[in-house]
Coordinates of C-alpha atoms and ligand atoms in Angstrom, one line a residue:
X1 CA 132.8 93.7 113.7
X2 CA 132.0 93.3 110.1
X3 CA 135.1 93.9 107.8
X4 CA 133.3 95.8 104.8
X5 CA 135.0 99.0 104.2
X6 CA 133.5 102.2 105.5
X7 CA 131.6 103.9 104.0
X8 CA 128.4 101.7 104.3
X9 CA 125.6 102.3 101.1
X10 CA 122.6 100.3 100.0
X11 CA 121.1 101.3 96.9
X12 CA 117.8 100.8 95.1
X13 CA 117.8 102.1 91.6
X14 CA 114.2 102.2 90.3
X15 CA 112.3 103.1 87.6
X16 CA 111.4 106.3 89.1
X17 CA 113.3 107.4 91.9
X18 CA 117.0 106.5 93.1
X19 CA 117.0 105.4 97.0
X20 CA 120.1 105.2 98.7
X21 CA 120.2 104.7 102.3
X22 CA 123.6 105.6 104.5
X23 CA 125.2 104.1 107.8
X24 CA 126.6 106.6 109.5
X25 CA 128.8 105.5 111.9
X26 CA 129.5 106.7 115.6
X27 CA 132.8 108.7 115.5
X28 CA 134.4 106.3 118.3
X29 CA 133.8 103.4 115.8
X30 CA 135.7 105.2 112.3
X31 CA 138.3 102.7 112.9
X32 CA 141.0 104.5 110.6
X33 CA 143.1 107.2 110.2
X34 CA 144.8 109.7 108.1
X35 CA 143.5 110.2 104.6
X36 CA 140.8 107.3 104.8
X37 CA 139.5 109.1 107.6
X38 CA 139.7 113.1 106.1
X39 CA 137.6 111.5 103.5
X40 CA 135.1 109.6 105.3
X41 CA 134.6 112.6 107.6
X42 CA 134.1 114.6 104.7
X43 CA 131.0 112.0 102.7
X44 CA 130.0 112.2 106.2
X45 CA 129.5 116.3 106.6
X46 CA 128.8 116.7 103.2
X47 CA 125.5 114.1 103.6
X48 CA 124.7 115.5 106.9
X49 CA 124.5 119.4 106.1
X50 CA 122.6 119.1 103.5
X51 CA 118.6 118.2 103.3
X52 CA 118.7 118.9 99.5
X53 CA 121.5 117.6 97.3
X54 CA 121.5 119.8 93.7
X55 CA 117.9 120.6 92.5
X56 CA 116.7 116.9 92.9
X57 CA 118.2 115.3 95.7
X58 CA 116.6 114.9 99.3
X59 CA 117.6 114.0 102.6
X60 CA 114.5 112.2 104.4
X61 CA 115.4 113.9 107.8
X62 CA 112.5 112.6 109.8
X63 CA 112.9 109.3 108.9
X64 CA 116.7 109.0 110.4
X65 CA 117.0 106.0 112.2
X66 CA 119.4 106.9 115.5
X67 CA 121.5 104.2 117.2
X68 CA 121.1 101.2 115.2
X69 CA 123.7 98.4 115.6
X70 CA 124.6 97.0 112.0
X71 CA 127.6 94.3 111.7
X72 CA 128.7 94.9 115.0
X73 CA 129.0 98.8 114.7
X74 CA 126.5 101.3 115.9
X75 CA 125.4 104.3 113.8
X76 CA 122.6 106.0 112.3
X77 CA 120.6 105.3 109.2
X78 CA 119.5 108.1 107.0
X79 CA 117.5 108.1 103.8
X80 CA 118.2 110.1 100.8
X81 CA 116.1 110.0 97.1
X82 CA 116.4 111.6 93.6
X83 CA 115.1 111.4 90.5
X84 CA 116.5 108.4 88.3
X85 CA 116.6 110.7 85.8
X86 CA 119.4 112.5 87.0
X87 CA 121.8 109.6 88.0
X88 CA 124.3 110.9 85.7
X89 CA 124.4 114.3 88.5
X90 CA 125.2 111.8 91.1
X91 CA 127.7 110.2 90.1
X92 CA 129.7 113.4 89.3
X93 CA 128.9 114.5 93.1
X94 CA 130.4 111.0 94.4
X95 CA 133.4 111.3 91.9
X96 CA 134.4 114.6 93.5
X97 CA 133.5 113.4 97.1
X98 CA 136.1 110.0 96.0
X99 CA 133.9 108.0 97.1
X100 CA 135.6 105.3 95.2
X101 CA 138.5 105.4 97.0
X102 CA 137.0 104.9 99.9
X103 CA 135.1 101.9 98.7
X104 CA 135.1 100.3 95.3
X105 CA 131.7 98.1 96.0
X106 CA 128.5 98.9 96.7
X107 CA 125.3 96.8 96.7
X108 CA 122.6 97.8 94.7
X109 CA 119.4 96.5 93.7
X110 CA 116.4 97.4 91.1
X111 CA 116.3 97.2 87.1
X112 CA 119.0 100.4 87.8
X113 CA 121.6 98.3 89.6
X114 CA 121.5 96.5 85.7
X115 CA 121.1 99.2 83.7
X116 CA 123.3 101.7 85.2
X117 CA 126.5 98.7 85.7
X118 CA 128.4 100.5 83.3
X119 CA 128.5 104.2 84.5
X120 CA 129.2 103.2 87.9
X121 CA 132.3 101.0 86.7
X122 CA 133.0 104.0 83.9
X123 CA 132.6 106.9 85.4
X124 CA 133.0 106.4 89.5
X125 CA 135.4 103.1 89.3
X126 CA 132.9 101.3 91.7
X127 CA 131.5 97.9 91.0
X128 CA 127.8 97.5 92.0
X129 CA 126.9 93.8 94.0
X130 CA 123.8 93.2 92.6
X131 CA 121.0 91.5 94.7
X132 CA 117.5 90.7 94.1
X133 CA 114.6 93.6 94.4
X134 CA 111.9 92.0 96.3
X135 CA 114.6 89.8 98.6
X136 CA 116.3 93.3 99.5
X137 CA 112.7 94.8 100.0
X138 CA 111.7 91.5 102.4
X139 CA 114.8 92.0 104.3
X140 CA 114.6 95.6 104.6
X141 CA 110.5 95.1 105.5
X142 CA 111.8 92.9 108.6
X143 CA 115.4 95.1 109.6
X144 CA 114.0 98.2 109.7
X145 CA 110.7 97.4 111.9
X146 CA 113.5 95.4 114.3
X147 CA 114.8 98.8 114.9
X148 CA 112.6 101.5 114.9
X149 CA 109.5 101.8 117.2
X150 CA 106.1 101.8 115.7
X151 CA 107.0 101.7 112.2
X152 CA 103.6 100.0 111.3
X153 CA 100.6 101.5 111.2
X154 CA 96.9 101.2 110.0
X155 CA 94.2 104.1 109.8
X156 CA 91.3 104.2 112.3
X157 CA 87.5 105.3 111.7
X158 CA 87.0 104.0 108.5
X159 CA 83.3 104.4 107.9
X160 CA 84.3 108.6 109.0
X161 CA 87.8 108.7 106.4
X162 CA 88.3 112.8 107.6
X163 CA 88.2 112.2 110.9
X164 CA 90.3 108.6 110.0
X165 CA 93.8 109.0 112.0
X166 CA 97.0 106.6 111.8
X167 CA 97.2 104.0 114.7
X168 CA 100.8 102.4 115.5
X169 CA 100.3 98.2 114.7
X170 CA 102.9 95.7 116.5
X171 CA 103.8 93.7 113.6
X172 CA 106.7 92.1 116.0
X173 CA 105.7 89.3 117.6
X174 CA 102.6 87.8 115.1
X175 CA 104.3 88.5 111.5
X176 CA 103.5 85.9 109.0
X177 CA 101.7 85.5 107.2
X178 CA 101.4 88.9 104.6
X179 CA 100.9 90.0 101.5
X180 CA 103.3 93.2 100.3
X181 CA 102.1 95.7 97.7
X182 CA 104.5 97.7 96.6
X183 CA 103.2 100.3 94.8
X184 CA 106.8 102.2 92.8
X185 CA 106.3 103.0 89.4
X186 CA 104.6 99.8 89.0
X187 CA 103.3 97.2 91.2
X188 CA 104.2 93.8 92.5
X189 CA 102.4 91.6 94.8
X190 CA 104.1 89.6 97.3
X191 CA 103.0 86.7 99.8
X192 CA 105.2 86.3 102.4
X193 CA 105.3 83.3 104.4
X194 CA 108.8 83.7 106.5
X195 CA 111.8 86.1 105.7
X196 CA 113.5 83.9 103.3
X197 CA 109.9 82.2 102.4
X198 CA 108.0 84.6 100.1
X199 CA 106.7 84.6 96.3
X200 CA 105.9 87.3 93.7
X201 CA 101.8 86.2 93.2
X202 CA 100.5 89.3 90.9
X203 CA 101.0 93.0 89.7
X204 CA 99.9 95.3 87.8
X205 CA 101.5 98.2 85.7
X206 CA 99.4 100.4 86.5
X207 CA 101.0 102.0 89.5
X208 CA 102.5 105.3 90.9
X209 CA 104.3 106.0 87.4
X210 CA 100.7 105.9 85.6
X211 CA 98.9 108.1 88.2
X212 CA 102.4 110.6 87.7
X213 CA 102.1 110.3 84.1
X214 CA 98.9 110.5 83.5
X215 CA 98.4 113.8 85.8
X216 CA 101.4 115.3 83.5
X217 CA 99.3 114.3 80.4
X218 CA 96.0 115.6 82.1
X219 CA 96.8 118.4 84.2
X220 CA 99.8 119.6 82.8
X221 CA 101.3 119.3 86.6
X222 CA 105.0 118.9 86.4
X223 CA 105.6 117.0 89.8
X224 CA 104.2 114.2 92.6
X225 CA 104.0 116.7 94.8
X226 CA 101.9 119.3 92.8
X227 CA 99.7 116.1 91.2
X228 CA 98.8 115.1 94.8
X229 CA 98.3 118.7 96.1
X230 CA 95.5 119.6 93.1
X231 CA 94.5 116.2 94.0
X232 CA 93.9 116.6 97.6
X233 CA 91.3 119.9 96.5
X234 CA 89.6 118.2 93.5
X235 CA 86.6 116.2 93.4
X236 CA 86.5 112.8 91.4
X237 CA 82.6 112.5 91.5
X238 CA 82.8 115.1 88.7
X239 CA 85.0 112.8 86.2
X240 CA 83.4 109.4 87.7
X241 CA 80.4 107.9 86.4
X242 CA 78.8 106.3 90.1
X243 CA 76.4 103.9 90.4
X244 CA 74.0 106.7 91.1
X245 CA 74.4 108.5 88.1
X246 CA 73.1 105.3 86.1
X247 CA 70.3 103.9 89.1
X248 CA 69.5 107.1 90.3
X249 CA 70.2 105.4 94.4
X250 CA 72.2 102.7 94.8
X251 CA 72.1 99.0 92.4
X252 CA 70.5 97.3 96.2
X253 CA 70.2 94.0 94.6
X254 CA 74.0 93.4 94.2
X255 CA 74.3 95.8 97.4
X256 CA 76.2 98.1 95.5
X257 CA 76.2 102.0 97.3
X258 CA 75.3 104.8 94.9
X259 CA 78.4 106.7 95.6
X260 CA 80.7 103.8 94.3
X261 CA 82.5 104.5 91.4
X262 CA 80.3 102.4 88.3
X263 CA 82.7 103.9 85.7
X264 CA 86.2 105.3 86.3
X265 CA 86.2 108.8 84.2
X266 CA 82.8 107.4 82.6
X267 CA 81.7 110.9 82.3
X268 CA 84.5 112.6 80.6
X269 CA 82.9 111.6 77.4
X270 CA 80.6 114.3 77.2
X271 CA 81.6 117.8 76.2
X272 CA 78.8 119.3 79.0
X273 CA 80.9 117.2 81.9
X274 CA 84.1 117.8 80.4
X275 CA 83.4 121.5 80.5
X276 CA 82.5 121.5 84.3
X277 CA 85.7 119.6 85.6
X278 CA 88.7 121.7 86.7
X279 CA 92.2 119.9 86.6
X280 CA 92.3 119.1 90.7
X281 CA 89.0 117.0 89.7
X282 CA 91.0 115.4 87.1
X283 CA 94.4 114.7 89.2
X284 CA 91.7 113.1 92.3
X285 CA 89.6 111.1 89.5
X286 CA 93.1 109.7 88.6
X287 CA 94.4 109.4 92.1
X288 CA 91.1 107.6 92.9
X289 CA 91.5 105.6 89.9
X290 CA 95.2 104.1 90.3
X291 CA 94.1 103.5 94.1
X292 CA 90.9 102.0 93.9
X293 CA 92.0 99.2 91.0
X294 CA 95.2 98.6 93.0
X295 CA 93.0 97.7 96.1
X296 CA 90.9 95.7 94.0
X297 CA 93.9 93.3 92.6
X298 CA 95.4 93.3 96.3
X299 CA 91.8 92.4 97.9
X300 CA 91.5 89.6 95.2
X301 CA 95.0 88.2 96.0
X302 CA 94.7 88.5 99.7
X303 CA 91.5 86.6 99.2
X304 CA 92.8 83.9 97.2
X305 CA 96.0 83.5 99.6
X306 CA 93.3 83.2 102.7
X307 CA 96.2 85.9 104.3
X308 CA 94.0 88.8 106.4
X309 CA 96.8 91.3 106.6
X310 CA 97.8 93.8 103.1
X311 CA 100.5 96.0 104.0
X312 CA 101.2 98.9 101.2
X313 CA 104.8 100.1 100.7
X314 CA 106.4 101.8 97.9
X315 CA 106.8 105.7 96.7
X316 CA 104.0 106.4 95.3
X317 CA 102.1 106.1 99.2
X318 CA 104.6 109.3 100.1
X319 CA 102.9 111.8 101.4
X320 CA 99.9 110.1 100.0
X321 CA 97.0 110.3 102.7
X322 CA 94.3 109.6 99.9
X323 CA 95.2 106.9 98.5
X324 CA 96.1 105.0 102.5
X325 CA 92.7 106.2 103.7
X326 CA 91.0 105.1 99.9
X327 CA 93.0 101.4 100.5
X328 CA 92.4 101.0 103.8
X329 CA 89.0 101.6 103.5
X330 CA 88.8 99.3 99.9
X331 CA 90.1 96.3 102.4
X332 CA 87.9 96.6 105.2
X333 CA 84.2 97.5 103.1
X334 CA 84.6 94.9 100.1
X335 CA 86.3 92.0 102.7
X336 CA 83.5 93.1 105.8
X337 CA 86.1 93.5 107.6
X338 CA 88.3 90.6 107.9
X339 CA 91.4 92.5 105.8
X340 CA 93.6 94.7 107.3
X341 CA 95.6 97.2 105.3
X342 CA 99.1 98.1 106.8
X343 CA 101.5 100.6 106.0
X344 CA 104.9 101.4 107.0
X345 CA 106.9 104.9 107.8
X346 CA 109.8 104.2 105.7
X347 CA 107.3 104.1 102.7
X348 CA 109.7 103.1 100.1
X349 CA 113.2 103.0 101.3
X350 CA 113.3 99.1 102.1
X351 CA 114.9 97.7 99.0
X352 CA 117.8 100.0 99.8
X353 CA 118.2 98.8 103.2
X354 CA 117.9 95.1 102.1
X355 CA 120.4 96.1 99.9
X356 CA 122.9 97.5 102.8
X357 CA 122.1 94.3 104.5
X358 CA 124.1 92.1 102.1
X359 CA 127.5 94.0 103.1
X360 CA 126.9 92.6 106.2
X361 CA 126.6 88.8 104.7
Ligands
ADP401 P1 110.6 102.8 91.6 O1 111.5 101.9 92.4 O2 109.9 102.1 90.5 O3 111.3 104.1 91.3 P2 109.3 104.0 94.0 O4 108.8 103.1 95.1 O5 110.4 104.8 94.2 O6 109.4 103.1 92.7 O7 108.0 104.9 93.6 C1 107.9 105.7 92.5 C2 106.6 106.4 92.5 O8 106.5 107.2 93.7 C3 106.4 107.3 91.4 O9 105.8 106.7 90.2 C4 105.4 108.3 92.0 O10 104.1 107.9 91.9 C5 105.8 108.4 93.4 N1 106.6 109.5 93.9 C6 106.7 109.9 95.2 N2 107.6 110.9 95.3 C7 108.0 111.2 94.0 C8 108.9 112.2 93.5 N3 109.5 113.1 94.3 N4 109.2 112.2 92.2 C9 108.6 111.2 91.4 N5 107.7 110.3 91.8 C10 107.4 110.3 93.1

């Protein structure tokens, strides 16, 4: 059994959003007694009745992981996120739950598990173990589908994107090679040819924090959730300039389709246009924007690797049904179907499990 003390936390502090995933372990396995134990058991209820921690904090229920067996104990895995932002909140929280007296090291990764050194050491007496982002993301990719069923998918009925419904994908037994795009508040591009073989080969920074930002500046919206719910009832074809509104039909030569997007918010620079578009068209055409140049820089690396299979990860797919159903359809139209887009359930949580992997080393 692995000697790290109890409790077990991986950390991902990112530009954006702080991800923290928790082993909880089986009661039989606490191993310890009297006060270490009154204070794990009380991290432990004060995680586990609660779905919302503060104004900003939230338990991923559904994406619990049960009965996972992690350095030789078993437990559960749950997921928990909040703003960056409000870090400062957090560390109060574990200060009053003592969770350094419990244990004085966690490992952390993202720019955050630099930035935020200090405060931990400062304020909660904890010293952060800092690993690598994209190694604790690879790891986490690879832990995380070895113990929870069908956390793979890709989208069906492609050329029909409504009807379009997510199919389970066995990465298991035929995983390399890949390319990884994680989309957080920017975007890197991975290729990964084993678990301890992989490279960062591109990445752009525009990525979820530009669509976010960009919706506040447009819309005035004041979260991801409200950006993508205008987003999901606006339409982008008001704010786009298409190939059709410039050939009238479709540019057949180059065998471009007059519904494809010629020039992304080409028609905002007319006062008659601007007049006619409502803020949801706004918060899709930027949605449709972030998405469609992120496919295009994936496509081209995927292409240039000779790798078939693209699988998205990252926060800003959360909830994010457009943009999945936009990428997937990107890869298979512009490659004629030869790439595959992927996606995974635990969307954005796998730097914080790579993270809790390296207690285990
Ligand atoms: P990072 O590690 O850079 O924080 P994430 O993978 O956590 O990256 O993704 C951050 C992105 O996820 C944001 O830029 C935004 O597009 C999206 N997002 C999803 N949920 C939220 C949320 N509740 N608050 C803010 N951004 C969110």
């Amino acid at each position: 059994m692995n000697k790290a003390c109890l409790p077990w936390f991986g950390l991902d502090i990112g530009g954006t959003l702080v991800k923290l995933v928790y082993f909880e372990p089986c009661n039989s396995q606490l191993n310890c007694e009297g006060q270490e134990k009154v204070g794990l058991e009380a991290m432990q209820d004060f995680i586990k009745s609660n779905i919302h921690y503060g104004e900003n904090g939230t338990r991923d229920e559904v994406l619990a992981i049960k009965n996972v067996v992690l350095g030789g104990r078993e437990g559960h895995l749950h997921f928990i996120r909040f703003p960056t932002d409000v870090i400062e909140n957090f560390l109060v929280i574990a200060k009053e739950l003592h969770a350094s007296v419990l244990n004085n090291k966690v490992c952390a990764t993202g720019g955050g598990a630099f930035k935020f050194e200090k405060d931990f050491r400062e304020v909660l007496g904890v010293q952060l173990v800092k690993y690598d982002e994209l190694e604790c993301l690879i790891h986490g990719i690879h832990f995380i589908n070895s113990c929870c069923v069908h956390e793979f998918y890709y989208w069906n009925n492609l050329h029909c994107l409504e009807k379009s419904e997510k199919v389970p994908y066995d990465f298991t037994n035929d995983s390399y090679p890949y390319i990884v795009v994680n989309i957080g508040s920017g975007v890197s591009i991975l290729s990964v040819e084993s678990a301890e073989k992989f490279s960062r080969i591109s990445g752009t920074s525009l990525g979820g924090g530009t669509f976010l930002g960009l919706c506040c500046l447009l819309t005035g919206c004041e979260s991801f959730e409200e950006a993508l719910s205008m987003a999901e009832d606006g339409d982008s074809t008001k704010v786009d300039k298409l190939v059709r509104d410039i050939y009238g039909g479709d540019y057949t030569k180059f065998g471009l389709p007059g519904d494809l997007v010629a020039s992304s918010f080409g028609k905002m620079n007319c006062e008659e246009n601007r007049s006619l578009v409502s803020n949801k068209d706004l918060a899709r055409a930027m949605l449709v924007t972030i998405t469609n140049n992120i496919g295009s820089i994936a496509r081209m690396c995927a292409v240039n690797q000779k790798i078939g299979r693209v699988v998205f990860v990252g926060n800003f797919l959360r909830k994010n049904t457009i943009a999945m159903k936009l990428l997937s359809y990107a890869m298979d139209y512009w490659s004629k179907g030869t790439l595959k887009a992927l996606f995974l359930k635990h969307e954005g949580y796998f730097g914080a499990c790579g993270a809790l992997l390296e207690l285990m080393t």
